[in-house]
Amino acid sequence: MFKKFYSLGLCGIEAFNVDVEIDVGKGLPGFTIIGLPDASIKEAKERIKSAIKNSGMNFPNKKILVNLSPADIKKEGTHFDLAMAVAIIGCSMQLDEALSGESVFLGELSLDGKLRPIKGVLSMLIKAKELGYKNAFVPLENVKEASAVDGIKVYASERLSHIADFLKGEEEINPLETRKINVSSGNFKEDFSQVKGNYAAKRAAEISAAGNHNMIMIGPPGSGKTMIARRIASIMPDLTDSEIIEISRIYSCSGLLDDNIGIVDKRPFRSPHHTATQASIIGGGRDAKPGEVVLSHRGVLFLDEIAEFDKKTLECLRQPIEDGFVDITRLKISARYPSKFLLVSGLNPCPCGYYGHPSIECKCSQNEVARYLNRLSGPLLDRFDLFIEMIPMDYSQLTNESCEEKSSDIKSRVEMARLVQKKRFAGLDMKSNSEIQSSQIEEFCCLNNDSKEFLKKIFEKFNLTIRSYYKLLKVARTIADVEGSKAVQISHISEAFSFRKAYYSYWR
């Protein structure tokens, strides 16, 4: 007897259709799975057999052959258990073929017949909807993320027997109601009102968030680099519905979703340790898993003590920053992940950390300082838009009782600037000024004759590279947006260039 049911596989964060074909016939009893299954799928034979028996149903004592088609793509994961189990049950008893033929089955089975939660439900349901499936069966513990997808009926259950009875018409399972995605806003523990002084750095953080410009802060220990970096996410605009789905798909496939929420409702903030490997930062491994640059998509990637990171790892950041995606290729898998993130970095000016400190003597030689700073290559530094020198606070600044500006106040200005950019880039695949291509500079960053002459003097005096020239214009465009100006003025260019002062102080 031949039957066909349907499931989905995962390649990175993209899902693909899988036909679960089963043939139960004469011959020596056995259970064989073909179609390039990995070890977790091969082990499914024992899980499925025990789950069917412990659910009160008969397991056919016949020759069973299961084919996962297309057979030339490697299948990974335990979520094929449910589809294979239902296919075997369908060969022993009459199921609703109209319902099962329009459905996908996703779930891992326990030996007692319970359904266990799986990774990647969000991506697979979105793909099932695109492929025209009308129904999907998922484990009950995946209900939060599954209910975020509309346009497809999702049935959640905690036992194999419940799904079998439903397909036989003996039990009712109500489809999930699609829930409205609610964005978590204003719930950050860290707030800019807690940051004393550092007004130039806070202004740079505002410009960085408004235009999604990469920022690096250099200064001695305790000058506030980490404090400011951890608060940048609190002034970034709330996530849109499409951004929530983008990020949630990544975290779902990585198994990092909060089961109580089911989606990612805040912009990610990732801060890997400087001992992190290249694979953990960029992604890779045997299964081409996403790294920190992917997990920080649409959020903030903070590299504290960036000079302590492995130099080869840092150089690998250049392509994701420039392209906004990462391609990871392994022997049997090739995946593309989105990686549009805001890079924020902290850096000590020397090995001891006190080079240029107003009151603490630096113990490093000039050669040691130069070697330390040169751990960041010129091409990598060219990927940063804002360079901020952090100045240690004195006692009077630290004990000043004046009220500092709250994150909510800064965020309102950032959102106004982003709204201007949204209107500017309507119909284009861009969300912020940092994404403006070089060919679009003249269109979006119009300058009058005085501004052009001023910019020419800067370019010639400081020998700007083409990339730094364009970045200077993009930052000036963002400053103009924050100030509510349609045209880029000399004052905006001047302020944008002031955020490169630390670069010329330490690296030029």
PDB file of N, CA and C in Angstrom, residues 211-264:
ATOM      1  N   GLY A 211      20.408  56.849  11.845  1.00  0.00           N
ATOM      2  CA  GLY A 211      20.760  56.458  10.478  1.00  0.00           C
ATOM      3  C   GLY A 211      21.357  55.085  10.359  1.00  0.00           C
ATOM      4  N   ASN A 212      21.398  54.338  11.484  1.00  0.00           N
ATOM      5  CA  ASN A 212      21.999  53.001  11.536  1.00  0.00           C
ATOM      6  C   ASN A 212      23.475  53.041  11.113  1.00  0.00           C
ATOM      7  N   HIS A 213      24.216  53.998  11.698  1.00  0.00           N
ATOM      8  CA  HIS A 213      25.625  54.188  11.388  1.00  0.00           C
ATOM      9  C   HIS A 213      26.495  53.471  12.417  1.00  0.00           C
ATOM     10  N   ASN A 214      27.471  52.703  11.935  1.00  0.00           N
ATOM     11  CA  ASN A 214      28.381  51.980  12.826  1.00  0.00           C
ATOM     12  C   ASN A 214      29.221  52.962  13.631  1.00  0.00           C
ATOM     13  N   MET A 215      29.467  52.627  14.892  1.00  0.00           N
ATOM     14  CA  MET A 215      30.139  53.547  15.806  1.00  0.00           C
ATOM     15  C   MET A 215      31.213  52.822  16.611  1.00  0.00           C
ATOM     16  N   ILE A 216      32.344  53.487  16.805  1.00  0.00           N
ATOM     17  CA  ILE A 216      33.405  52.944  17.644  1.00  0.00           C
ATOM     18  C   ILE A 216      33.779  53.989  18.692  1.00  0.00           C
ATOM     19  N   MET A 217      33.903  53.564  19.940  1.00  0.00           N
ATOM     20  CA  MET A 217      34.266  54.449  21.048  1.00  0.00           C
ATOM     21  C   MET A 217      35.629  54.039  21.583  1.00  0.00           C
ATOM     22  N   ILE A 218      36.517  55.008  21.728  1.00  0.00           N
ATOM     23  CA  ILE A 218      37.853  54.738  22.229  1.00  0.00           C
ATOM     24  C   ILE A 218      38.102  55.591  23.461  1.00  0.00           C
ATOM     25  N   GLY A 219      38.584  54.962  24.506  1.00  0.00           N
ATOM     26  CA  GLY A 219      38.830  55.678  25.749  1.00  0.00           C
ATOM     27  C   GLY A 219      39.292  54.737  26.839  1.00  0.00           C
ATOM     28  N   PRO A 220      39.756  55.269  27.945  1.00  0.00           N
ATOM     29  CA  PRO A 220      40.281  54.439  29.041  1.00  0.00           C
ATOM     30  C   PRO A 220      39.184  53.647  29.735  1.00  0.00           C
ATOM     31  N   PRO A 221      39.560  52.654  30.526  1.00  0.00           N
ATOM     32  CA  PRO A 221      38.561  51.855  31.260  1.00  0.00           C
ATOM     33  C   PRO A 221      37.707  52.741  32.162  1.00  0.00           C
ATOM     34  N   GLY A 222      36.426  52.465  32.223  1.00  0.00           N
ATOM     35  CA  GLY A 222      35.540  53.201  33.114  1.00  0.00           C
ATOM     36  C   GLY A 222      35.061  54.530  32.581  1.00  0.00           C
ATOM     37  N   SER A 223      35.297  54.795  31.299  1.00  0.00           N
ATOM     38  CA  SER A 223      34.881  56.085  30.745  1.00  0.00           C
ATOM     39  C   SER A 223      33.450  56.067  30.209  1.00  0.00           C
ATOM     40  N   GLY A 224      32.800  54.918  30.227  1.00  0.00           N
ATOM     41  CA  GLY A 224      31.384  54.841  29.852  1.00  0.00           C
ATOM     42  C   GLY A 224      31.088  54.209  28.516  1.00  0.00           C
ATOM     43  N   LYS A 225      32.050  53.526  27.909  1.00  0.00           N
ATOM     44  CA  LYS A 225      31.838  52.932  26.575  1.00  0.00           C
ATOM     45  C   LYS A 225      30.745  51.873  26.618  1.00  0.00           C
ATOM     46  N   THR A 226      30.869  50.918  27.525  1.00  0.00           N
ATOM     47  CA  THR A 226      29.888  49.834  27.618  1.00  0.00           C
ATOM     48  C   THR A 226      28.532  50.353  28.049  1.00  0.00           C
ATOM     49  N   MET A 227      28.529  51.320  28.959  1.00  0.00           N
ATOM     50  CA  MET A 227      27.277  51.884  29.467  1.00  0.00           C
ATOM     51  C   MET A 227      26.455  52.489  28.334  1.00  0.00           C
ATOM     52  N   ILE A 228      27.114  53.228  27.451  1.00  0.00           N
ATOM     53  CA  ILE A 228      26.402  53.852  26.339  1.00  0.00           C
ATOM     54  C   ILE A 228      25.976  52.808  25.304  1.00  0.00           C
ATOM     55  N   ALA A 229      26.872  51.862  25.003  1.00  0.00           N
ATOM     56  CA  ALA A 229      26.560  50.838  24.003  1.00  0.00           C
ATOM     57  C   ALA A 229      25.325  50.036  24.401  1.00  0.00           C
ATOM     58  N   ARG A 230      25.200  49.691  25.663  1.00  0.00           N
ATOM     59  CA  ARG A 230      24.079  48.873  26.117  1.00  0.00           C
ATOM     60  C   ARG A 230      22.759  49.629  26.102  1.00  0.00           C
ATOM     61  N   ARG A 231      22.802  50.925  25.942  1.00  0.00           N
ATOM     62  CA  ARG A 231      21.572  51.726  25.937  1.00  0.00           C
ATOM     63  C   ARG A 231      21.142  52.161  24.541  1.00  0.00           C
ATOM     64  N   ILE A 232      21.938  51.842  23.524  1.00  0.00           N
ATOM     65  CA  ILE A 232      21.582  52.275  22.172  1.00  0.00           C
ATOM     66  C   ILE A 232      20.296  51.607  21.699  1.00  0.00           C
ATOM     67  N   ALA A 233      20.099  50.346  22.050  1.00  0.00           N
ATOM     68  CA  ALA A 233      18.876  49.651  21.634  1.00  0.00           C
ATOM     69  C   ALA A 233      17.622  50.335  22.187  1.00  0.00           C
ATOM     70  N   SER A 234      17.754  51.034  23.324  1.00  0.00           N
ATOM     71  CA  SER A 234      16.594  51.686  23.940  1.00  0.00           C
ATOM     72  C   SER A 234      16.151  52.934  23.197  1.00  0.00           C
ATOM     73  N   ILE A 235      16.991  53.460  22.284  1.00  0.00           N
ATOM     74  CA  ILE A 235      16.595  54.652  21.534  1.00  0.00           C
ATOM     75  C   ILE A 235      16.341  54.335  20.058  1.00  0.00           C
ATOM     76  N   MET A 236      16.465  53.072  19.683  1.00  0.00           N
ATOM     77  CA  MET A 236      16.181  52.690  18.305  1.00  0.00           C
ATOM     78  C   MET A 236      14.671  52.550  18.102  1.00  0.00           C
ATOM     79  N   PRO A 237      14.185  52.771  16.888  1.00  0.00           N
ATOM     80  CA  PRO A 237      12.732  52.681  16.642  1.00  0.00           C
ATOM     81  C   PRO A 237      12.188  51.287  16.948  1.00  0.00           C
ATOM     82  N   ASP A 238      10.897  51.229  17.282  1.00  0.00           N
ATOM     83  CA  ASP A 238      10.255  49.931  17.516  1.00  0.00           C
ATOM     84  C   ASP A 238      10.296  49.096  16.239  1.00  0.00           C
ATOM     85  N   LEU A 239      10.315  47.798  16.416  1.00  0.00           N
ATOM     86  CA  LEU A 239      10.326  46.889  15.277  1.00  0.00           C
ATOM     87  C   LEU A 239       9.008  46.949  14.511  1.00  0.00           C
ATOM     88  N   THR A 240       9.098  46.863  13.201  1.00  0.00           N
ATOM     89  CA  THR A 240       7.892  46.726  12.385  1.00  0.00           C
ATOM     90  C   THR A 240       7.478  45.253  12.367  1.00  0.00           C
ATOM     91  N   ASP A 241       6.273  44.976  11.882  1.00  0.00           N
ATOM     92  CA  ASP A 241       5.794  43.592  11.826  1.00  0.00           C
ATOM     93  C   ASP A 241       6.709  42.724  10.964  1.00  0.00           C
ATOM     94  N   SER A 242       7.143  43.265   9.828  1.00  0.00           N
ATOM     95  CA  SER A 242       8.015  42.488   8.936  1.00  0.00           C
ATOM     96  C   SER A 242       9.371  42.217   9.582  1.00  0.00           C
ATOM     97  N   GLU A 243       9.893  43.192  10.332  1.00  0.00           N
ATOM     98  CA  GLU A 243      11.172  42.995  11.023  1.00  0.00           C
ATOM     99  C   GLU A 243      11.039  41.955  12.130  1.00  0.00           C
ATOM    100  N   ILE A 244       9.911  41.951  12.812  1.00  0.00           N
ATOM    101  CA  ILE A 244       9.676  40.948  13.868  1.00  0.00           C
ATOM    102  C   ILE A 244       9.713  39.547  13.275  1.00  0.00           C
ATOM    103  N   ILE A 245       9.057  39.368  12.124  1.00  0.00           N
ATOM    104  CA  ILE A 245       9.053  38.053  11.477  1.00  0.00           C
ATOM    105  C   ILE A 245      10.458  37.682  11.032  1.00  0.00           C
ATOM    106  N   GLU A 246      11.203  38.622  10.451  1.00  0.00           N
ATOM    107  CA  GLU A 246      12.580  38.363  10.010  1.00  0.00           C
ATOM    108  C   GLU A 246      13.431  37.846  11.164  1.00  0.00           C
ATOM    109  N   ILE A 247      13.401  38.575  12.268  1.00  0.00           N
ATOM    110  CA  ILE A 247      14.246  38.219  13.417  1.00  0.00           C
ATOM    111  C   ILE A 247      13.760  36.930  14.068  1.00  0.00           C
ATOM    112  N   SER A 248      12.451  36.799  14.202  1.00  0.00           N
ATOM    113  CA  SER A 248      11.890  35.616  14.869  1.00  0.00           C
ATOM    114  C   SER A 248      12.207  34.339  14.107  1.00  0.00           C
ATOM    115  N   ARG A 249      12.237  34.414  12.769  1.00  0.00           N
ATOM    116  CA  ARG A 249      12.593  33.239  11.967  1.00  0.00           C
ATOM    117  C   ARG A 249      14.014  32.782  12.295  1.00  0.00           C
ATOM    118  N   ILE A 250      14.922  33.735  12.423  1.00  0.00           N
ATOM    119  CA  ILE A 250      16.312  33.397  12.745  1.00  0.00           C
ATOM    120  C   ILE A 250      16.396  32.733  14.104  1.00  0.00           C
ATOM    121  N   TYR A 251      15.747  33.317  15.091  1.00  0.00           N
ATOM    122  CA  TYR A 251      15.818  32.783  16.452  1.00  0.00           C
ATOM    123  C   TYR A 251      15.055  31.464  16.576  1.00  0.00           C
ATOM    124  N   SER A 252      13.980  31.310  15.793  1.00  0.00           N
ATOM    125  CA  SER A 252      13.237  30.057  15.805  1.00  0.00           C
ATOM    126  C   SER A 252      14.105  28.919  15.277  1.00  0.00           C
ATOM    127  N   CYS A 253      14.765  29.147  14.144  1.00  0.00           N
ATOM    128  CA  CYS A 253      15.608  28.107  13.546  1.00  0.00           C
ATOM    129  C   CYS A 253      16.848  27.828  14.395  1.00  0.00           C
ATOM    130  N   SER A 254      17.237  28.792  15.238  1.00  0.00           N
ATOM    131  CA  SER A 254      18.393  28.602  16.124  1.00  0.00           C
ATOM    132  C   SER A 254      17.990  28.023  17.475  1.00  0.00           C
ATOM    133  N   GLY A 255      16.684  27.861  17.706  1.00  0.00           N
ATOM    134  CA  GLY A 255      16.210  27.321  18.979  1.00  0.00           C
ATOM    135  C   GLY A 255      16.353  28.294  20.130  1.00  0.00           C
ATOM    136  N   LEU A 256      16.316  29.613  19.845  1.00  0.00           N
ATOM    137  CA  LEU A 256      16.548  30.627  20.873  1.00  0.00           C
ATOM    138  C   LEU A 256      15.301  31.436  21.214  1.00  0.00           C
ATOM    139  N   LEU A 257      14.146  31.055  20.677  1.00  0.00           N
ATOM    140  CA  LEU A 257      12.923  31.794  20.977  1.00  0.00           C
ATOM    141  C   LEU A 257      12.451  31.536  22.399  1.00  0.00           C
ATOM    142  N   ASP A 258      11.925  32.564  23.035  1.00  0.00           N
ATOM    143  CA  ASP A 258      11.309  32.421  24.350  1.00  0.00           C
ATOM    144  C   ASP A 258       9.951  31.746  24.163  1.00  0.00           C
ATOM    145  N   ASP A 259       9.762  30.574  24.753  1.00  0.00           N
ATOM    146  CA  ASP A 259       8.514  29.821  24.573  1.00  0.00           C
ATOM    147  C   ASP A 259       7.298  30.586  25.090  1.00  0.00           C
ATOM    148  N   ASN A 260       7.502  31.482  26.055  1.00  0.00           N
ATOM    149  CA  ASN A 260       6.378  32.229  26.625  1.00  0.00           C
ATOM    150  C   ASN A 260       5.917  33.374  25.732  1.00  0.00           C
ATOM    151  N   ILE A 261       6.788  33.807  24.822  1.00  0.00           N
ATOM    152  CA  ILE A 261       6.449  34.915  23.927  1.00  0.00           C
ATOM    153  C   ILE A 261       6.226  34.405  22.510  1.00  0.00           C
ATOM    154  N   GLY A 262       7.130  33.551  22.035  1.00  0.00           N
ATOM    155  CA  GLY A 262       6.975  32.941  20.723  1.00  0.00           C
ATOM    156  C   GLY A 262       7.523  33.760  19.581  1.00  0.00           C
ATOM    157  N   ILE A 263       7.860  35.002  19.838  1.00  0.00           N
ATOM    158  CA  ILE A 263       8.470  35.863  18.821  1.00  0.00           C
ATOM    159  C   ILE A 263       9.535  36.720  19.494  1.00  0.00           C
ATOM    160  N   VAL A 264      10.329  37.404  18.689  1.00  0.00           N
ATOM    161  CA  VAL A 264      11.278  38.389  19.211  1.00  0.00           C
ATOM    162  C   VAL A 264      10.635  39.755  19.053  1.00  0.00           C
TER     163      VAL A 264
END
